[in-house]
mmCIF file of C-alpha atoms in Angstrom:
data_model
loop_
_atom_site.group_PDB
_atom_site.id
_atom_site.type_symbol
_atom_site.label_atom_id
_atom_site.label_comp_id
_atom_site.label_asym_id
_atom_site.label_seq_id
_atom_site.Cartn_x
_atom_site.Cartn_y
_atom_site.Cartn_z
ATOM 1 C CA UNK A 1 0.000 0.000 0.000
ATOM 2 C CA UNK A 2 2.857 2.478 1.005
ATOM 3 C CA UNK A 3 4.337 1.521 -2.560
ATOM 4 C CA UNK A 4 1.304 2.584 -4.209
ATOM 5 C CA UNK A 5 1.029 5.507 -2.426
ATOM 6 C CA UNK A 6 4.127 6.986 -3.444
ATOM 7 C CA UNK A 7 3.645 5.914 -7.128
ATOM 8 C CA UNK A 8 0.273 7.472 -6.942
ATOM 9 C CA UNK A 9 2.244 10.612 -5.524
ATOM 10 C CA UNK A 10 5.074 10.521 -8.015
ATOM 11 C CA UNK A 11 2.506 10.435 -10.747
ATOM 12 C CA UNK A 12 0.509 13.493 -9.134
ATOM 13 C CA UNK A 13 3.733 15.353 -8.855
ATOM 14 C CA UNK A 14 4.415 14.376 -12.443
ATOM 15 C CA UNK A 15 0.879 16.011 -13.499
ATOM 16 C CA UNK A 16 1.031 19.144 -11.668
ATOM 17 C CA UNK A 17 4.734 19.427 -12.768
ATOM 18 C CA UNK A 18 3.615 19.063 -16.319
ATOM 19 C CA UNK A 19 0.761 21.405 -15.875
ATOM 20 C CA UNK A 20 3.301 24.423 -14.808
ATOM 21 C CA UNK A 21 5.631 23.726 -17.377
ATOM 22 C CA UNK A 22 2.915 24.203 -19.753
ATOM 23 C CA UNK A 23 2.186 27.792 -18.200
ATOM 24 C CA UNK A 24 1.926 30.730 -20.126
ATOM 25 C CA UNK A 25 5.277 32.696 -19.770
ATOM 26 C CA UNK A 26 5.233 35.340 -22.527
ATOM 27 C CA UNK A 27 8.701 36.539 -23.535
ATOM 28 C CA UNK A 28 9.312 40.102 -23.896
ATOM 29 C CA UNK A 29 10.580 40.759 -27.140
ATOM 30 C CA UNK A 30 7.749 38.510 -28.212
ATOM 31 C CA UNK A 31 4.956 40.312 -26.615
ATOM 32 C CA UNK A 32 6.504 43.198 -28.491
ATOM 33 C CA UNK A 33 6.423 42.015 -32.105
ATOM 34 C CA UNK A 34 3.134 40.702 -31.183
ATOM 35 C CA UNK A 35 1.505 44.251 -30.129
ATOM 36 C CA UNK A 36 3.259 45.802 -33.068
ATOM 37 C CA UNK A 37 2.403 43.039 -35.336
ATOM 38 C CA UNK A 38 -1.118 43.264 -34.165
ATOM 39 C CA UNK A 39 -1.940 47.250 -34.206
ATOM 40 C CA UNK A 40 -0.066 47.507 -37.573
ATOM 41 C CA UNK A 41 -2.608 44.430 -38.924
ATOM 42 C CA UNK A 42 -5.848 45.885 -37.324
ATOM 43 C CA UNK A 43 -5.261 48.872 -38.268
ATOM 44 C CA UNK A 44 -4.895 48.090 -41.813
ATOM 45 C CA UNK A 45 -8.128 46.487 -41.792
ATOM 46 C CA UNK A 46 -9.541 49.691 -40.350
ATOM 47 C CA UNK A 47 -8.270 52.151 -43.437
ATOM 48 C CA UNK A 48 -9.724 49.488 -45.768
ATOM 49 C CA UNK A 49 -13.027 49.584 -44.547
ATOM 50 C CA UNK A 50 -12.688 53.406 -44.834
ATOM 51 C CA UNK A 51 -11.471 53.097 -48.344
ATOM 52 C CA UNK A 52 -14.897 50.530 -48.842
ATOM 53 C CA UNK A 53 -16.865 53.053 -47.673
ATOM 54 C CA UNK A 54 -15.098 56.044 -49.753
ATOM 55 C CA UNK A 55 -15.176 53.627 -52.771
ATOM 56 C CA UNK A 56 -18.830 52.910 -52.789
ATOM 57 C CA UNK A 57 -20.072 56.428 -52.188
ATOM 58 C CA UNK A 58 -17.723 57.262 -55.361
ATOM 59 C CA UNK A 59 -19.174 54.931 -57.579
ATOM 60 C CA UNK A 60 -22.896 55.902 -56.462
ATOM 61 C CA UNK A 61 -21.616 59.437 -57.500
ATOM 62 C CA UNK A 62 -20.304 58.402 -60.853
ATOM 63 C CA UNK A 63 -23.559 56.176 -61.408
ATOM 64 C CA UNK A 64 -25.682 59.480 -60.827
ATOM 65 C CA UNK A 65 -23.562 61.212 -62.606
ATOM 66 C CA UNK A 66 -23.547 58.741 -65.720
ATOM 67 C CA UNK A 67 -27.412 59.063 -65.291
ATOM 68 C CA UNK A 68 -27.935 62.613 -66.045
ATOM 69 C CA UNK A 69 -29.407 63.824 -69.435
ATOM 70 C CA UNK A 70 -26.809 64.557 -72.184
ATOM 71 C CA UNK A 71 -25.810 68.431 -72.152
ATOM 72 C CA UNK A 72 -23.261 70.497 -74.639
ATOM 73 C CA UNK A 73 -19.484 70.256 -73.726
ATOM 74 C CA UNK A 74 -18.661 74.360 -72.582
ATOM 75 C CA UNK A 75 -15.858 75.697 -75.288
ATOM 76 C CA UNK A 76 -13.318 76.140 -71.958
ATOM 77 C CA UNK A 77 -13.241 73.360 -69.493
ATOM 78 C CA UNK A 78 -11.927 74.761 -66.155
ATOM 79 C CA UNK A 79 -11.865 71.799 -64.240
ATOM 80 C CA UNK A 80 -11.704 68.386 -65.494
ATOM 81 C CA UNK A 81 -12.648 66.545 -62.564
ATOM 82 C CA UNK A 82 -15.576 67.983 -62.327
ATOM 83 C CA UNK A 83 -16.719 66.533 -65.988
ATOM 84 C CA UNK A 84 -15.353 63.024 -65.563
ATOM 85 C CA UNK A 85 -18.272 61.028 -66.026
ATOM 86 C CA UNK A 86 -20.670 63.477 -67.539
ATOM 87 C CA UNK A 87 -22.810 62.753 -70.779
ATOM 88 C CA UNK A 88 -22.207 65.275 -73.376
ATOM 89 C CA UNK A 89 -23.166 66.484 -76.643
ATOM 90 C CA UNK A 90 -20.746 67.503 -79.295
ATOM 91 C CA UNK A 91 -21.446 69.301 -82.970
ATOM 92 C CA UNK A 92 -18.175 69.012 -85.375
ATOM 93 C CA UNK A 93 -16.697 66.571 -88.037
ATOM 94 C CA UNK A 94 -14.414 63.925 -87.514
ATOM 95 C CA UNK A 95 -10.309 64.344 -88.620
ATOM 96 C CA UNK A 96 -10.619 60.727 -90.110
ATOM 97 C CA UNK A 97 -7.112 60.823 -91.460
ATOM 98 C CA UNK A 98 -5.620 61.261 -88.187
ATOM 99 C CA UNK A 99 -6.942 58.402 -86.310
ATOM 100 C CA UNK A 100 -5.174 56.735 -83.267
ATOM 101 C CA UNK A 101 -4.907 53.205 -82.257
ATOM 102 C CA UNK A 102 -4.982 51.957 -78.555
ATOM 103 C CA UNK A 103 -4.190 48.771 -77.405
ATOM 104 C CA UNK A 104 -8.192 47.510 -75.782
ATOM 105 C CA UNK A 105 -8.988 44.262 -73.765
ATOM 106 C CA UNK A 106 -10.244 41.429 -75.970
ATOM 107 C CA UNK A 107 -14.083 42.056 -76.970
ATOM 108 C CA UNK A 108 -16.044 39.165 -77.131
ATOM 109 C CA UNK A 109 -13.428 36.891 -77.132
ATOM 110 C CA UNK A 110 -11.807 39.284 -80.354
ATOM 111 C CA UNK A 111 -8.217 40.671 -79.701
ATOM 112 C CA UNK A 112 -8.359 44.498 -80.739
ATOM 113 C CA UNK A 113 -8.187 47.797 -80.584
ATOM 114 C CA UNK A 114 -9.968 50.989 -79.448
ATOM 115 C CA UNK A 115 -9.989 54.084 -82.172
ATOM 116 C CA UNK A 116 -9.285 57.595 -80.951
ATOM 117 C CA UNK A 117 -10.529 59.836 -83.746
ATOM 118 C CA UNK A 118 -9.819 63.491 -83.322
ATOM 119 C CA UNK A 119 -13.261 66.082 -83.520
ATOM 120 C CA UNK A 120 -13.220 69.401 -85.162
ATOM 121 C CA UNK A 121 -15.564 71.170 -82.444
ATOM 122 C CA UNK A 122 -17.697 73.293 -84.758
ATOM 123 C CA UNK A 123 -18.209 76.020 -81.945
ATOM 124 C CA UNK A 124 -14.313 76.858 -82.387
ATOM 125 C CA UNK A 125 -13.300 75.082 -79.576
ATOM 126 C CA UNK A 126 -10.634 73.512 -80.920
ATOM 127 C CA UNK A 127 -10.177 69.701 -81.344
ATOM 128 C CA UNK A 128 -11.204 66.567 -78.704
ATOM 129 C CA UNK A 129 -10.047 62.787 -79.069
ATOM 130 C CA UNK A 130 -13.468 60.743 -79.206
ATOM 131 C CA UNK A 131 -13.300 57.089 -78.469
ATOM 132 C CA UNK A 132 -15.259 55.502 -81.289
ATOM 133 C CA UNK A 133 -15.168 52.226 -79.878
ATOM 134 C CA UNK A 134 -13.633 48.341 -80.620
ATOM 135 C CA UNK A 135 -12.454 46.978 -83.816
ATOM 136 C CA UNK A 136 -10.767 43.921 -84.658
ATOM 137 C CA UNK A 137 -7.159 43.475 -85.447
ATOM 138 C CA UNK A 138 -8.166 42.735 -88.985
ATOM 139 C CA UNK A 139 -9.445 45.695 -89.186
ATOM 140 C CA UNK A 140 -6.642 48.111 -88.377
ATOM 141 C CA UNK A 141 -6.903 49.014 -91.756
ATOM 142 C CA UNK A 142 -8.999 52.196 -92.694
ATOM 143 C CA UNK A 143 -9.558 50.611 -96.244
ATOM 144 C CA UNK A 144 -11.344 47.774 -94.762
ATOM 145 C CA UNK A 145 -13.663 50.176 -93.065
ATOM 146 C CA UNK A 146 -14.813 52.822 -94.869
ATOM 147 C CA UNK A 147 -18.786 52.940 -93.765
ATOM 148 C CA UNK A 148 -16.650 53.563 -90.440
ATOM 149 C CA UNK A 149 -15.147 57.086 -92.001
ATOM 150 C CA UNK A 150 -17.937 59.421 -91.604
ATOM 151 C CA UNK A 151 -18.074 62.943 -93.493
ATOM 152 C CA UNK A 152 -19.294 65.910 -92.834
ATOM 153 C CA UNK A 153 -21.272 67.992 -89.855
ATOM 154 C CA UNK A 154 -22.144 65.478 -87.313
ATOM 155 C CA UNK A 155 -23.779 65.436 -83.518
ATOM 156 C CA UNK A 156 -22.146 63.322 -81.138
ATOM 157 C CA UNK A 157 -23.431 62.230 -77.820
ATOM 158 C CA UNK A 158 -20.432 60.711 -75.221
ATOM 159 C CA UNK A 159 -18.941 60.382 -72.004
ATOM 160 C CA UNK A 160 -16.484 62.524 -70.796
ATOM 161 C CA UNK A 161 -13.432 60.265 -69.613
ATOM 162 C CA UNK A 162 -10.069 61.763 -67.682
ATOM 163 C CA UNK A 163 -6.725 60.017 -69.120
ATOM 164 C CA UNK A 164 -6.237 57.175 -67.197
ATOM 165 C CA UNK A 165 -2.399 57.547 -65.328
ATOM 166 C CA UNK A 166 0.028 55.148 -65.893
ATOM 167 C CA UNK A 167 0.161 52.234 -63.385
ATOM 168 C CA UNK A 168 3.170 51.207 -61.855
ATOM 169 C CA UNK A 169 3.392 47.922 -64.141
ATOM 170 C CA UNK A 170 2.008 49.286 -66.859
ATOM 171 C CA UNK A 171 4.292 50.035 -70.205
ATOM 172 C CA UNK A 172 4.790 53.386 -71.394
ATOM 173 C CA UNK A 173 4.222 54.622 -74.932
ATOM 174 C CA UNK A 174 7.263 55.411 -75.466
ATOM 175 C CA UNK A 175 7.247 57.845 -79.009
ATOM 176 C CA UNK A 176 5.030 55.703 -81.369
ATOM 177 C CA UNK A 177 5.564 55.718 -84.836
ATOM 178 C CA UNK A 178 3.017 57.064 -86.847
ATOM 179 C CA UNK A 179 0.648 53.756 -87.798
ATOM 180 C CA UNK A 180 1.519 52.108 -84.597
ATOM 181 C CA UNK A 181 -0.892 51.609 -81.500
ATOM 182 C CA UNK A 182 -0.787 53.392 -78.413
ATOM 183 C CA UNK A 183 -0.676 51.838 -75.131
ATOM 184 C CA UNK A 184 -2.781 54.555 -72.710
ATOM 185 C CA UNK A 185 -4.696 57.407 -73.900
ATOM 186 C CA UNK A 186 -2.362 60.860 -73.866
ATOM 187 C CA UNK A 187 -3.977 63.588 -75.445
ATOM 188 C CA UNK A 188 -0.826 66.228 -75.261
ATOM 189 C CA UNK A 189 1.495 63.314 -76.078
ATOM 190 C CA UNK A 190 -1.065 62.345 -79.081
ATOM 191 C CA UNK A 191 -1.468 65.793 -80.031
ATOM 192 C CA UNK A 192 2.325 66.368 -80.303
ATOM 193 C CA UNK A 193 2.808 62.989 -82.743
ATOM 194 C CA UNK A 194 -0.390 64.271 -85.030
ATOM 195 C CA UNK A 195 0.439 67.876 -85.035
ATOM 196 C CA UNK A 196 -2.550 68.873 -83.479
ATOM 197 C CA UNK A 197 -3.180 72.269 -81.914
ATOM 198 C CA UNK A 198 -5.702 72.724 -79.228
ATOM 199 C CA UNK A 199 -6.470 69.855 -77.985
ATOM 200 C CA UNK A 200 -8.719 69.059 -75.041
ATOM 201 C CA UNK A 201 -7.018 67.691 -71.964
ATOM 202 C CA UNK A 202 -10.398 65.097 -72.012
ATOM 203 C CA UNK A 203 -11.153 62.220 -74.011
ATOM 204 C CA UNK A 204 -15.151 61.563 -75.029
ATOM 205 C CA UNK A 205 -16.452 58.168 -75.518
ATOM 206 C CA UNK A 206 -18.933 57.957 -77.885
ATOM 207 C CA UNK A 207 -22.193 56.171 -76.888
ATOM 208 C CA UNK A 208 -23.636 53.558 -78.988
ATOM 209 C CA UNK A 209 -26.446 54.147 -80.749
ATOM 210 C CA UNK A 210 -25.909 57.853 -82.531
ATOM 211 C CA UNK A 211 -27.470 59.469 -85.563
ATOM 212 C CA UNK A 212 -24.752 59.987 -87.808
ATOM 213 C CA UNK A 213 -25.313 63.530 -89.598
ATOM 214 C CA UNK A 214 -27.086 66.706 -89.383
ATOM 215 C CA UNK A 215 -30.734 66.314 -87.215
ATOM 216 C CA UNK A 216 -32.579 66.370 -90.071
ATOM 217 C CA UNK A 217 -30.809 63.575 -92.173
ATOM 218 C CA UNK A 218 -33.398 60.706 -90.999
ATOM 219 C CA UNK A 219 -30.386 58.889 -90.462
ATOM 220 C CA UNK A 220 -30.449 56.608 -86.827
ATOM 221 C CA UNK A 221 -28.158 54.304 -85.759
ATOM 222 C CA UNK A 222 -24.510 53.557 -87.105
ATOM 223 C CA UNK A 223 -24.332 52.596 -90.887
ATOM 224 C CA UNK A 224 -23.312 48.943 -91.611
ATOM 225 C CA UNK A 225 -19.426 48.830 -91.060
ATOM 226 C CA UNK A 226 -19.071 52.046 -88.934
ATOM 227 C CA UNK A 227 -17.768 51.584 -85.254
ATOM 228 C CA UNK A 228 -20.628 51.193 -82.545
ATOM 229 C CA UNK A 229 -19.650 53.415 -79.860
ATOM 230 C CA UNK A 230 -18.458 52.141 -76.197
ATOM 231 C CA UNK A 231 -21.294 51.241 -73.423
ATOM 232 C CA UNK A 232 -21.150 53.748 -70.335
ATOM 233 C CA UNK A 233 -17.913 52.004 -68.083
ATOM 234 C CA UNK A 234 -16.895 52.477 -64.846
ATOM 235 C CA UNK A 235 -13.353 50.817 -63.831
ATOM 236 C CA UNK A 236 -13.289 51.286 -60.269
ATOM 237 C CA UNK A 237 -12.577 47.742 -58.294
ATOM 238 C CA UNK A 238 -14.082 47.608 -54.779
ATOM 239 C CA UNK A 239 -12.388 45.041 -53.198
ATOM 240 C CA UNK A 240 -11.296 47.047 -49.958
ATOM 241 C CA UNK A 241 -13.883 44.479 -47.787
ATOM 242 C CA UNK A 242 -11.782 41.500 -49.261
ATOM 243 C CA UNK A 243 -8.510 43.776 -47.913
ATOM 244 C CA UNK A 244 -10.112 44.213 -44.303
ATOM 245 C CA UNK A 245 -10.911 40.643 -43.921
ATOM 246 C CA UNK A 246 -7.127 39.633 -44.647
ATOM 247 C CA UNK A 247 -5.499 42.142 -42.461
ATOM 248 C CA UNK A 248 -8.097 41.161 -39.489
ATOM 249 C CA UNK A 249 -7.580 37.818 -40.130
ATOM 250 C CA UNK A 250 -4.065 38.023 -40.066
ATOM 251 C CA UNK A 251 -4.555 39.603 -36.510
ATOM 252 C CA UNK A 252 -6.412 36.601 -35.163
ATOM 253 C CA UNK A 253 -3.318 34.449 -36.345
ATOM 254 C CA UNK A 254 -1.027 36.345 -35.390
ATOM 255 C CA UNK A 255 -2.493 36.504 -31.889
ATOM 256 C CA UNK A 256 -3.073 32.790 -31.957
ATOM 257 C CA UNK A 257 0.641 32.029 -32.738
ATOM 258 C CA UNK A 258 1.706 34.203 -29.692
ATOM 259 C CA UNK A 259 -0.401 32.279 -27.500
ATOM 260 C CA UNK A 260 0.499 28.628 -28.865
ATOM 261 C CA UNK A 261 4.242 29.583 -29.092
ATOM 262 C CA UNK A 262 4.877 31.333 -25.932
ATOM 263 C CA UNK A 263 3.185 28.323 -24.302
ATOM 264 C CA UNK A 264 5.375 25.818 -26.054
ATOM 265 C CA UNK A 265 8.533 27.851 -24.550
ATOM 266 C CA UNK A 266 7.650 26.751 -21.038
ATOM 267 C CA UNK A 267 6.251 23.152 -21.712
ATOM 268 C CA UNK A 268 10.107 22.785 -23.619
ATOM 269 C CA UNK A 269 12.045 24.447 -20.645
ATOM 270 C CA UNK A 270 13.315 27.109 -22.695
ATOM 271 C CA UNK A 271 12.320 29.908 -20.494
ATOM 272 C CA UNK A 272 15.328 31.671 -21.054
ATOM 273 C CA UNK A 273 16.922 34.421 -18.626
ATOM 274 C CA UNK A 274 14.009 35.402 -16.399
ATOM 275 C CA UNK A 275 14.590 39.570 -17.127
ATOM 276 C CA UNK A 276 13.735 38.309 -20.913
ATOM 277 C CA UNK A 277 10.197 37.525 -19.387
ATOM 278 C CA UNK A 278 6.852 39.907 -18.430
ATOM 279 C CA UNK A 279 6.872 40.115 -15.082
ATOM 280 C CA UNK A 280 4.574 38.194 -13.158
ATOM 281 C CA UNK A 281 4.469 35.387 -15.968
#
């Protein structure tokens, strides 16, 4: 019975030894990554949920603005900014011999470009690059379009787009040769390789669906051949709540490694120098 008694008491001893070993004894310079680690994280997560909430008022504002009736581009634009998104009228004729090529995203599964076409204003305003819209590689060529080249006084209804800046992966475009496609819209830039004067710091893309020619001419819709226009676009990705859920969760498992790790320190008997410990732990 004695014999029992003192393995029964070894084996408690063992337990309870085992049970402060496994104590949670937090390192300093741990505890300090940690907090660091953690407010850097959370607050991370904060500013995106700011940005969410920034981003979606923004694109209520440009889908209000896209909304609003059609009115005539003023000769002098002051401030930009304050046009982005706007639908617009325009009264001119089309420089077809000076078209531009830009490099678009694939169209229904087509690989392609975008045409920039440079307007005559006929108010005197000088000249604005409208975005006609998609076509085809195989039909770079002018020749193989010629419904597209259209004459003479027209109206034009559009959206008023800012040049998009480069991003930081993005290529440049460099000096084109004359022929060659663009990779970003730059009206000064574009201007300069056409010998253009006066040209609008804004680009226009043309909505689909226009009457080609003067209001009278009966004539609706874009001829057979001629480019359709581009469907009202807004290029603004929202994914700020995706953002806030990683940096939070990267909080929680941050915080979780702390725990687990500074726990495994004492179970191991690596406690290290007791001033290397929170006091108390």
């Amino acid at each position: 019975m004695k014999a029992a008694t003192t393995g029964t008491g070894t084996a408690a001893a063992d337990g309870a030894g085992s049970r402060e070993r496994r104590r949670f004894r937090p390192s300093l310079g741990a505890t300090l990554v940690t907090v660091i680690g953690l407010a850097l994280a959370i607050g991370l997560g904060t500013w995106q949920l700011e940005r969410l909430q920034w981003k979606t008022d923004l694109v209520a504002r440009i889908a209000s603005r896209i909304a609003e009736p059609p009115v005539p581009l003023p000769a002098r634009i002051d401030d930009a900014s304050a046009w982005e998104f706007r639908p617009v009228t325009l009264s001119g004729h089309f420089l077809n011999d000076r078209e531009i090529l830009l490099i678009a995203r694939p169209h229904q599964g087509r690989v392609g470009y975008e045409l920039l076409v440079p307007f005559q204003r006929a108010d005197g305003a000088g000249i604005l690059l409208v975005n006609r819209g998609f076509i085809p590689m195989d039909l770079r060529d002018p020749a193989s379009r010629p419904a597209g080249q259209v004459k003479g006084e027209v109206s034009v209804k559009g959206i008023v787009r800012l040049p998009q800046q480069p991003g930081l992966f993005q290529p440049g475009n460099g000096t084109p040769q004359p022929g060659t496609a663009w990779m970003r819209a730059d009206p000064p830039a574009m201007a300069a390789a056409l010998s253009l004067d006066r040209v609008a710091p804004v680009l226009v893309e043309m909505l689909p669906g226009q009457t080609f020619g003067p209001p009278d001419a009966g004539l609706t819709g874009a001829p057979p051949g001629a480019l359709a226009g581009i469907e009202p676009r807004v290029d603004l990705p929202n994914n700020h709540l995706q953002y806030a859920l990683t940096w939070y969760g990267l909080a929680v498992t941050l915080a979780g490694i702390y725990v687990l790790s500074q726990r495994k320190r004492a179970d191991t008997g690596t406690d290290g120098p007791s001033d290397d410990r929170i006091s108390g732990a």
